[in-house]
mmCIF file with all atom_site columns, C-alpha atoms in Angstrom:
data_model
loop_
_atom_site.group_PDB
_atom_site.id
_atom_site.type_symbol
_atom_site.label_atom_id
_atom_site.label_alt_id
_atom_site.label_comp_id
_atom_site.label_asym_id
_atom_site.label_entity_id
_atom_site.label_seq_id
_atom_site.pdbx_PDB_ins_code
_atom_site.Cartn_x
_atom_site.Cartn_y
_atom_site.Cartn_z
_atom_site.occupancy
_atom_site.B_iso_or_equiv
_atom_site.pdbx_formal_charge
_atom_site.auth_seq_id
_atom_site.auth_comp_id
_atom_site.auth_asym_id
_atom_site.auth_atom_id
_atom_site.pdbx_PDB_model_num
ATOM 1   C CA . ALA H 1 1   ? 98.197  123.651 90.814  1.00 0.00 ? 2   ALA H CA 1
ATOM 2   C CA . VAL H 1 2   ? 100.114 120.358 90.888  1.00 0.00 ? 3   VAL H CA 1
ATOM 3   C CA . ARG H 1 3   ? 99.080  119.433 94.446  1.00 0.00 ? 4   ARG H CA 1
ATOM 4   C CA . ASN H 1 4   ? 95.913  121.473 94.938  1.00 0.00 ? 5   ASN H CA 1
ATOM 5   C CA . VAL H 1 5   ? 92.424  120.106 94.478  1.00 0.00 ? 6   VAL H CA 1
ATOM 6   C CA . LYS H 1 6   ? 90.670  121.763 91.561  1.00 0.00 ? 7   LYS H CA 1
ATOM 7   C CA . TRP H 1 7   ? 87.324  121.450 89.850  1.00 0.00 ? 8   TRP H CA 1
ATOM 8   C CA . ILE H 1 8   ? 88.031  119.952 86.440  1.00 0.00 ? 9   ILE H CA 1
ATOM 9   C CA . SER H 1 9   ? 86.229  121.337 83.438  1.00 0.00 ? 10  SER H CA 1
ATOM 10  C CA . ARG H 1 10  ? 88.604  119.961 80.786  1.00 0.00 ? 11  ARG H CA 1
ATOM 11  C CA . ILE H 1 11  ? 91.305  117.292 80.492  1.00 0.00 ? 12  ILE H CA 1
ATOM 12  C CA . GLU H 1 12  ? 94.106  117.636 77.983  1.00 0.00 ? 13  GLU H CA 1
ATOM 13  C CA . LEU H 1 13  ? 96.436  114.741 77.112  1.00 0.00 ? 14  LEU H CA 1
ATOM 14  C CA . SER H 1 14  ? 100.047 115.398 76.253  1.00 0.00 ? 15  SER H CA 1
ATOM 15  C CA . LYS H 1 15  ? 103.052 113.304 75.277  1.00 0.00 ? 16  LYS H CA 1
ATOM 16  C CA . GLU H 1 16  ? 105.274 115.610 77.339  1.00 0.00 ? 17  GLU H CA 1
ATOM 17  C CA . GLU H 1 17  ? 105.319 116.490 81.013  1.00 0.00 ? 18  GLU H CA 1
ATOM 18  C CA . ALA H 1 18  ? 103.511 119.649 82.071  1.00 0.00 ? 19  ALA H CA 1
ATOM 19  C CA . GLU H 1 19  ? 105.221 122.911 81.259  1.00 0.00 ? 20  GLU H CA 1
ATOM 20  C CA . GLY H 1 20  ? 105.902 125.459 83.940  1.00 0.00 ? 21  GLY H CA 1
ATOM 21  C CA . PRO H 1 21  ? 108.309 126.032 86.803  1.00 0.00 ? 22  PRO H CA 1
ATOM 22  C CA . TRP H 1 22  ? 106.688 123.578 89.210  1.00 0.00 ? 23  TRP H CA 1
ATOM 23  C CA . GLN H 1 23  ? 107.079 120.519 86.995  1.00 0.00 ? 24  GLN H CA 1
ATOM 24  C CA . ARG H 1 24  ? 110.029 121.407 84.785  1.00 0.00 ? 25  ARG H CA 1
ATOM 25  C CA . GLY H 1 25  ? 111.843 123.673 87.216  1.00 0.00 ? 26  GLY H CA 1
ATOM 26  C CA . LEU H 1 26  ? 113.731 122.676 90.338  1.00 0.00 ? 27  LEU H CA 1
ATOM 27  C CA . ASN H 1 27  ? 110.776 121.259 92.281  1.00 0.00 ? 28  ASN H CA 1
ATOM 28  C CA . TYR H 1 28  ? 110.827 117.707 90.874  1.00 0.00 ? 29  TYR H CA 1
ATOM 29  C CA . LYS H 1 29  ? 114.552 117.425 90.121  1.00 0.00 ? 30  LYS H CA 1
ATOM 30  C CA . MET H 1 30  ? 116.683 115.062 92.182  1.00 0.00 ? 31  MET H CA 1
ATOM 31  C CA . LEU H 1 31  ? 120.130 116.591 91.934  1.00 0.00 ? 32  LEU H CA 1
ATOM 32  C CA . PRO H 1 32  ? 123.295 114.448 91.905  1.00 0.00 ? 33  PRO H CA 1
ATOM 33  C CA . PRO H 1 33  ? 125.142 114.056 95.247  1.00 0.00 ? 34  PRO H CA 1
ATOM 34  C CA . ALA H 1 34  ? 128.070 116.219 94.115  1.00 0.00 ? 35  ALA H CA 1
ATOM 35  C CA . VAL H 1 35  ? 125.855 119.234 93.403  1.00 0.00 ? 36  VAL H CA 1
ATOM 36  C CA . ARG H 1 36  ? 125.821 121.782 96.231  1.00 0.00 ? 37  ARG H CA 1
ATOM 37  C CA . ASP H 1 37  ? 124.196 124.652 94.307  1.00 0.00 ? 38  ASP H CA 1
ATOM 38  C CA . ALA H 1 38  ? 121.201 124.064 92.047  1.00 0.00 ? 39  ALA H CA 1
ATOM 39  C CA . ALA H 1 39  ? 122.094 127.144 89.989  1.00 0.00 ? 40  ALA H CA 1
ATOM 40  C CA . ALA H 1 40  ? 125.139 125.231 88.705  1.00 0.00 ? 41  ALA H CA 1
ATOM 41  C CA . VAL H 1 41  ? 122.984 122.569 86.998  1.00 0.00 ? 42  VAL H CA 1
ATOM 42  C CA . ASN H 1 42  ? 121.229 122.645 83.640  1.00 0.00 ? 43  ASN H CA 1
ATOM 43  C CA . LEU H 1 43  ? 117.738 121.670 84.833  1.00 0.00 ? 44  LEU H CA 1
ATOM 44  C CA . ASP H 1 44  ? 116.480 121.251 81.253  1.00 0.00 ? 45  ASP H CA 1
ATOM 45  C CA . SER H 1 45  ? 118.851 118.312 80.772  1.00 0.00 ? 46  SER H CA 1
ATOM 46  C CA . MET H 1 46  ? 117.584 116.478 83.875  1.00 0.00 ? 47  MET H CA 1
ATOM 47  C CA . PRO H 1 47  ? 114.428 114.370 83.951  1.00 0.00 ? 48  PRO H CA 1
ATOM 48  C CA . SER H 1 48  ? 111.812 115.152 86.575  1.00 0.00 ? 49  SER H CA 1
ATOM 49  C CA . MET H 1 49  ? 111.144 112.707 89.393  1.00 0.00 ? 50  MET H CA 1
ATOM 50  C CA . MET H 1 50  ? 108.008 110.998 88.060  1.00 0.00 ? 51  MET H CA 1
ATOM 51  C CA . GLU H 1 51  ? 107.700 108.059 90.425  1.00 0.00 ? 52  GLU H CA 1
ATOM 52  C CA . SER H 1 52  ? 108.400 107.934 94.110  1.00 0.00 ? 53  SER H CA 1
ATOM 53  C CA . SER H 1 53  ? 110.183 105.255 96.077  1.00 0.00 ? 54  SER H CA 1
ATOM 54  C CA . LEU H 1 54  ? 109.116 103.373 99.203  1.00 0.00 ? 55  LEU H CA 1
ATOM 55  C CA . TYR H 1 55  ? 108.420 104.963 102.581 1.00 0.00 ? 56  TYR H CA 1
ATOM 56  C CA . SER H 1 56  ? 107.220 104.098 106.062 1.00 0.00 ? 57  SER H CA 1
ATOM 57  C CA . GLY H 1 57  ? 106.709 106.054 109.238 1.00 0.00 ? 58  GLY H CA 1
ATOM 58  C CA . ILE H 1 58  ? 106.086 105.432 112.904 1.00 0.00 ? 59  ILE H CA 1
ATOM 59  C CA . THR H 1 59  ? 103.189 107.481 114.250 1.00 0.00 ? 60  THR H CA 1
ATOM 60  C CA . GLU H 1 60  ? 103.064 106.301 117.851 1.00 0.00 ? 61  GLU H CA 1
ATOM 61  C CA . VAL H 1 61  ? 105.168 104.318 120.327 1.00 0.00 ? 62  VAL H CA 1
ATOM 62  C CA . GLY H 1 62  ? 103.854 103.215 123.685 1.00 0.00 ? 63  GLY H CA 1
ATOM 63  C CA . PRO H 1 63  ? 104.009 100.349 126.162 1.00 0.00 ? 64  PRO H CA 1
ATOM 64  C CA . SER H 1 64  ? 103.051 96.962  124.790 1.00 0.00 ? 65  SER H CA 1
ATOM 65  C CA . ASP H 1 65  ? 100.308 94.795  126.232 1.00 0.00 ? 66  ASP H CA 1
ATOM 66  C CA . ALA H 1 66  ? 102.707 91.842  125.906 1.00 0.00 ? 67  ALA H CA 1
ATOM 67  C CA . GLY H 1 67  ? 102.804 91.212  129.675 1.00 0.00 ? 68  GLY H CA 1
ATOM 68  C CA . GLU H 1 68  ? 105.871 92.712  131.337 1.00 0.00 ? 69  GLU H CA 1
ATOM 69  C CA . ASP H 1 69  ? 106.394 92.765  135.095 1.00 0.00 ? 70  ASP H CA 1
ATOM 70  C CA . ASP H 1 70  ? 105.769 96.379  136.130 1.00 0.00 ? 71  ASP H CA 1
ATOM 71  C CA . ASP H 1 71  ? 107.408 95.797  139.526 1.00 0.00 ? 72  ASP H CA 1
ATOM 72  C CA . VAL H 1 72  ? 110.900 95.136  138.126 1.00 0.00 ? 73  VAL H CA 1
ATOM 73  C CA . PRO H 1 73  ? 113.037 98.306  137.916 1.00 0.00 ? 74  PRO H CA 1
ATOM 74  C CA . LEU H 1 74  ? 114.391 98.961  134.436 1.00 0.00 ? 75  LEU H CA 1
ATOM 75  C CA . LYS H 1 75  ? 117.903 100.102 133.514 1.00 0.00 ? 76  LYS H CA 1
ATOM 76  C CA . ALA H 1 76  ? 119.968 100.789 130.400 1.00 0.00 ? 77  ALA H CA 1
ATOM 77  C CA . GLY H 1 77  ? 120.578 97.617  128.403 1.00 0.00 ? 78  GLY H CA 1
ATOM 78  C CA . ASP H 1 78  ? 117.300 95.957  129.452 1.00 0.00 ? 79  ASP H CA 1
ATOM 79  C CA . LYS H 1 79  ? 114.820 94.785  126.853 1.00 0.00 ? 80  LYS H CA 1
ATOM 80  C CA . VAL H 1 80  ? 111.246 96.036  127.001 1.00 0.00 ? 81  VAL H CA 1
ATOM 81  C CA . MET H 1 81  ? 108.261 95.460  124.735 1.00 0.00 ? 82  MET H CA 1
ATOM 82  C CA . ALA H 1 82  ? 106.937 98.485  122.877 1.00 0.00 ? 83  ALA H CA 1
ATOM 83  C CA . LYS H 1 83  ? 103.808 98.848  120.763 1.00 0.00 ? 84  LYS H CA 1
ATOM 84  C CA . ALA H 1 84  ? 104.354 100.810 117.573 1.00 0.00 ? 85  ALA H CA 1
ATOM 85  C CA . THR H 1 85  ? 101.862 101.968 114.957 1.00 0.00 ? 86  THR H CA 1
ATOM 86  C CA . GLY H 1 86  ? 102.535 103.581 111.633 1.00 0.00 ? 87  GLY H CA 1
ATOM 87  C CA . TRP H 1 87  ? 101.998 103.801 107.895 1.00 0.00 ? 88  TRP H CA 1
ATOM 88  C CA . ALA H 1 88  ? 103.765 102.719 104.694 1.00 0.00 ? 89  ALA H CA 1
ATOM 89  C CA . TRP H 1 89  ? 103.445 103.594 101.021 1.00 0.00 ? 90  TRP H CA 1
ATOM 90  C CA . ALA H 1 90  ? 105.170 102.655 97.763  1.00 0.00 ? 91  ALA H CA 1
ATOM 91  C CA . GLY H 1 91  ? 105.200 104.766 94.612  1.00 0.00 ? 92  GLY H CA 1
ATOM 92  C CA . GLY H 1 92  ? 104.102 103.621 91.192  1.00 0.00 ? 93  GLY H CA 1
ATOM 93  C CA . GLY H 1 93  ? 101.087 101.733 92.550  1.00 0.00 ? 94  GLY H CA 1
ATOM 94  C CA . ARG H 1 94  ? 103.344 99.030  93.987  1.00 0.00 ? 95  ARG H CA 1
ATOM 95  C CA . ASN H 1 95  ? 101.754 97.192  96.902  1.00 0.00 ? 96  ASN H CA 1
ATOM 96  C CA . VAL H 1 96  ? 103.450 97.216  100.293 1.00 0.00 ? 97  VAL H CA 1
ATOM 97  C CA . VAL H 1 97  ? 103.874 93.536  101.162 1.00 0.00 ? 98  VAL H CA 1
ATOM 98  C CA . ARG H 1 98  ? 105.526 93.922  104.556 1.00 0.00 ? 99  ARG H CA 1
ATOM 99  C CA . VAL H 1 99  ? 106.674 96.393  107.180 1.00 0.00 ? 100 VAL H CA 1
ATOM 100 C CA . ASP H 1 100 ? 109.516 95.387  109.510 1.00 0.00 ? 101 ASP H CA 1
ATOM 101 C CA . VAL H 1 101 ? 110.191 97.130  112.819 1.00 0.00 ? 102 VAL H CA 1
ATOM 102 C CA . THR H 1 102 ? 113.343 96.947  114.966 1.00 0.00 ? 103 THR H CA 1
ATOM 103 C CA . GLY H 1 103 ? 114.131 98.061  118.504 1.00 0.00 ? 104 GLY H CA 1
ATOM 104 C CA . ASP H 1 104 ? 117.814 97.094  118.510 1.00 0.00 ? 105 ASP H CA 1
ATOM 105 C CA . GLY H 1 105 ? 119.294 99.013  115.600 1.00 0.00 ? 106 GLY H CA 1
ATOM 106 C CA . GLY H 1 106 ? 118.455 96.378  112.982 1.00 0.00 ? 107 GLY H CA 1
ATOM 107 C CA . LYS H 1 107 ? 119.934 93.281  114.641 1.00 0.00 ? 108 LYS H CA 1
ATOM 108 C CA . THR H 1 108 ? 116.451 91.718  114.845 1.00 0.00 ? 109 THR H CA 1
ATOM 109 C CA . TRP H 1 109 ? 113.180 92.579  113.131 1.00 0.00 ? 110 TRP H CA 1
ATOM 110 C CA . THR H 1 110 ? 109.503 92.104  113.909 1.00 0.00 ? 111 THR H CA 1
ATOM 111 C CA . THR H 1 111 ? 107.060 91.869  111.023 1.00 0.00 ? 112 THR H CA 1
ATOM 112 C CA . ALA H 1 112 ? 104.211 94.286  111.618 1.00 0.00 ? 113 ALA H CA 1
ATOM 113 C CA . GLU H 1 113 ? 100.561 93.394  111.147 1.00 0.00 ? 114 GLU H CA 1
ATOM 114 C CA . VAL H 1 114 ? 99.005  95.426  108.340 1.00 0.00 ? 115 VAL H CA 1
ATOM 115 C CA . THR H 1 115 ? 95.717  96.612  109.812 1.00 0.00 ? 116 THR H CA 1
ATOM 116 C CA . GLU H 1 116 ? 94.322  98.634  106.926 1.00 0.00 ? 117 GLU H CA 1
ATOM 117 C CA . GLY H 1 117 ? 95.006  99.014  103.203 1.00 0.00 ? 118 GLY H CA 1
ATOM 118 C CA . GLY H 1 118 ? 96.621  95.634  102.641 1.00 0.00 ? 119 GLY H CA 1
ATOM 119 C CA . ASN H 1 119 ? 93.827  94.479  100.333 1.00 0.00 ? 120 ASN H CA 1
ATOM 120 C CA . GLN H 1 120 ? 94.491  96.946  97.505  1.00 0.00 ? 121 GLN H CA 1
ATOM 121 C CA . LYS H 1 121 ? 94.374  95.616  93.946  1.00 0.00 ? 122 LYS H CA 1
ATOM 122 C CA . PHE H 1 122 ? 97.732  94.211  92.791  1.00 0.00 ? 123 PHE H CA 1
ATOM 123 C CA . GLY H 1 123 ? 99.781  96.901  91.035  1.00 0.00 ? 124 GLY H CA 1
ATOM 124 C CA . ARG H 1 124 ? 97.178  99.566  91.835  1.00 0.00 ? 125 ARG H CA 1
ATOM 125 C CA . ALA H 1 125 ? 98.009  100.329 95.462  1.00 0.00 ? 126 ALA H CA 1
ATOM 126 C CA . TRP H 1 126 ? 97.737  104.098 95.574  1.00 0.00 ? 127 TRP H CA 1
ATOM 127 C CA . ALA H 1 127 ? 96.809  104.447 99.278  1.00 0.00 ? 128 ALA H CA 1
ATOM 128 C CA . TRP H 1 128 ? 98.813  104.130 102.481 1.00 0.00 ? 129 TRP H CA 1
ATOM 129 C CA . VAL H 1 129 ? 98.745  100.956 104.513 1.00 0.00 ? 130 VAL H CA 1
ATOM 130 C CA . PHE H 1 130 ? 98.554  101.185 108.278 1.00 0.00 ? 131 PHE H CA 1
ATOM 131 C CA . TRP H 1 131 ? 100.329 98.760  110.580 1.00 0.00 ? 132 TRP H CA 1
ATOM 132 C CA . THR H 1 132 ? 100.920 97.828  114.225 1.00 0.00 ? 133 THR H CA 1
ATOM 133 C CA . ALA H 1 133 ? 103.647 95.793  115.936 1.00 0.00 ? 134 ALA H CA 1
ATOM 134 C CA . ASP H 1 134 ? 104.762 94.667  119.397 1.00 0.00 ? 135 ASP H CA 1
ATOM 135 C CA . VAL H 1 135 ? 108.532 95.097  119.266 1.00 0.00 ? 136 VAL H CA 1
ATOM 136 C CA . PRO H 1 136 ? 111.306 94.129  121.702 1.00 0.00 ? 137 PRO H CA 1
ATOM 137 C CA . ALA H 1 137 ? 113.482 97.192  122.255 1.00 0.00 ? 138 ALA H CA 1
ATOM 138 C CA . VAL H 1 138 ? 116.722 97.797  124.132 1.00 0.00 ? 139 VAL H CA 1
ATOM 139 C CA . ILE H 1 139 ? 116.875 100.716 126.575 1.00 0.00 ? 140 ILE H CA 1
ATOM 140 C CA . GLY H 1 140 ? 119.776 103.016 125.718 1.00 0.00 ? 141 GLY H CA 1
ATOM 141 C CA . GLU H 1 141 ? 122.128 104.795 128.126 1.00 0.00 ? 142 GLU H CA 1
ATOM 142 C CA . ASP H 1 142 ? 119.914 107.875 127.757 1.00 0.00 ? 143 ASP H CA 1
ATOM 143 C CA . GLY H 1 143 ? 116.882 105.964 129.098 1.00 0.00 ? 144 GLY H CA 1
ATOM 144 C CA . LYS H 1 144 ? 115.210 105.896 125.695 1.00 0.00 ? 145 LYS H CA 1
ATOM 145 C CA . ILE H 1 145 ? 114.299 103.218 123.216 1.00 0.00 ? 146 ILE H CA 1
ATOM 146 C CA . GLU H 1 146 ? 114.663 103.836 119.494 1.00 0.00 ? 147 GLU H CA 1
ATOM 147 C CA . LEU H 1 147 ? 112.459 102.030 117.001 1.00 0.00 ? 148 LEU H CA 1
ATOM 148 C CA . ALA H 1 148 ? 112.955 101.997 113.240 1.00 0.00 ? 149 ALA H CA 1
ATOM 149 C CA . SER H 1 149 ? 110.620 100.881 110.470 1.00 0.00 ? 150 SER H CA 1
ATOM 150 C CA . LYS H 1 150 ? 111.294 99.791  106.909 1.00 0.00 ? 151 LYS H CA 1
ATOM 151 C CA . ALA H 1 151 ? 108.738 98.856  104.299 1.00 0.00 ? 152 ALA H CA 1
ATOM 152 C CA . VAL H 1 152 ? 109.051 96.263  101.519 1.00 0.00 ? 153 VAL H CA 1
ATOM 153 C CA . ASP H 1 153 ? 107.049 96.483  98.280  1.00 0.00 ? 154 ASP H CA 1
ATOM 154 C CA . PHE H 1 154 ? 105.970 93.754  95.837  1.00 0.00 ? 155 PHE H CA 1
ATOM 155 C CA . ALA H 1 155 ? 109.173 94.209  93.801  1.00 0.00 ? 156 ALA H CA 1
ATOM 156 C CA . PHE H 1 156 ? 110.989 93.525  97.096  1.00 0.00 ? 157 PHE H CA 1
ATOM 157 C CA . ASN H 1 157 ? 112.486 96.994  97.156  1.00 0.00 ? 158 ASN H CA 1
ATOM 158 C CA . HIS H 1 158 ? 113.135 97.955  100.758 1.00 0.00 ? 159 HIS H CA 1
ATOM 159 C CA . GLN H 1 159 ? 114.075 101.106 102.584 1.00 0.00 ? 160 GLN H CA 1
ATOM 160 C CA . PRO H 1 160 ? 117.808 101.523 103.149 1.00 0.00 ? 161 PRO H CA 1
ATOM 161 C CA . GLU H 1 161 ? 119.273 102.061 106.597 1.00 0.00 ? 162 GLU H CA 1
ATOM 162 C CA . SER H 1 162 ? 120.518 105.555 105.752 1.00 0.00 ? 163 SER H CA 1
ATOM 163 C CA . CYS H 1 163 ? 120.295 108.106 102.976 1.00 0.00 ? 164 CYS H CA 1
ATOM 164 C CA . ALA H 1 164 ? 124.079 108.196 102.471 1.00 0.00 ? 165 ALA H CA 1
ATOM 165 C CA . HIS H 1 165 ? 123.687 106.381 99.136  1.00 0.00 ? 166 HIS H CA 1
ATOM 166 C CA . SER H 1 166 ? 121.204 108.918 97.755  1.00 0.00 ? 167 SER H CA 1
ATOM 167 C CA . TRP H 1 167 ? 122.049 112.161 99.543  1.00 0.00 ? 168 TRP H CA 1
ATOM 168 C CA . ASN H 1 168 ? 121.220 115.287 97.592  1.00 0.00 ? 169 ASN H CA 1
ATOM 169 C CA . VAL H 1 169 ? 121.212 118.944 98.570  1.00 0.00 ? 170 VAL H CA 1
ATOM 170 C CA . ARG H 1 170 ? 117.409 119.176 98.445  1.00 0.00 ? 171 ARG H CA 1
ATOM 171 C CA . GLY H 1 171 ? 116.712 115.929 100.342 1.00 0.00 ? 172 GLY H CA 1
ATOM 172 C CA . LEU H 1 172 ? 114.402 114.563 97.647  1.00 0.00 ? 173 LEU H CA 1
ATOM 173 C CA . GLY H 1 173 ? 113.893 110.816 97.595  1.00 0.00 ? 174 GLY H CA 1
ATOM 174 C CA . ASN H 1 174 ? 115.243 110.272 101.120 1.00 0.00 ? 175 ASN H CA 1
ATOM 175 C CA . ASN H 1 175 ? 113.518 107.051 102.097 1.00 0.00 ? 176 ASN H CA 1
ATOM 176 C CA . ALA H 1 176 ? 115.829 105.767 104.830 1.00 0.00 ? 177 ALA H CA 1
ATOM 177 C CA . TRP H 1 177 ? 114.495 103.803 107.809 1.00 0.00 ? 178 TRP H CA 1
ATOM 178 C CA . TYR H 1 178 ? 112.091 105.926 109.810 1.00 0.00 ? 179 TYR H CA 1
ATOM 179 C CA . LYS H 1 179 ? 113.308 106.258 113.402 1.00 0.00 ? 180 LYS H CA 1
ATOM 180 C CA . MET H 1 180 ? 111.518 107.366 116.557 1.00 0.00 ? 181 MET H CA 1
ATOM 181 C CA . SER H 1 181 ? 112.856 107.557 120.109 1.00 0.00 ? 182 SER H CA 1
ATOM 182 C CA . THR H 1 182 ? 110.835 107.648 123.303 1.00 0.00 ? 183 THR H CA 1
ATOM 183 C CA . ALA H 1 183 ? 111.821 107.760 126.971 1.00 0.00 ? 184 ALA H CA 1
ATOM 184 C CA . VAL H 1 184 ? 111.053 104.714 129.121 1.00 0.00 ? 185 VAL H CA 1
ATOM 185 C CA . LEU H 1 185 ? 113.132 105.566 132.212 1.00 0.00 ? 186 LEU H CA 1
#
């Protein structure tokens, strides 16, 4: 019932989190990195994950309209312009203030244009923002480009490059850069 739409006939306030296996069981527990088996942990002594971090995603990558010469043959190592679109969201009602996109593994970044959702009330940003960016990208030896996105919220939290710092056996809270590859050759 935690994530399913229901018709509400009564609201009950409580000073404690909801009882039951979904809220107090394993579902909302972010286990420490050393734990490999959830059965070895006293779940009652761990707080539930009550607020989420910061996330972004790339939904589409295609050729940019930024005027490349279609007659020039491309090869690995060349730079091309790619158009990327995506979404971003921050937990706790924190506004997303920026989304950065890279096509060279994080050496350079392009600030995306937020196209929708950027006008949410300060501190009450509960919806996704949508963005678009024209990004220079380097063609890899495999003939593909790889883009990555990272969002920044109003507390200037940002997505880390990898989840190595927060790895856990269940994968909860993994908010590393979102990466997408696409073939150009």
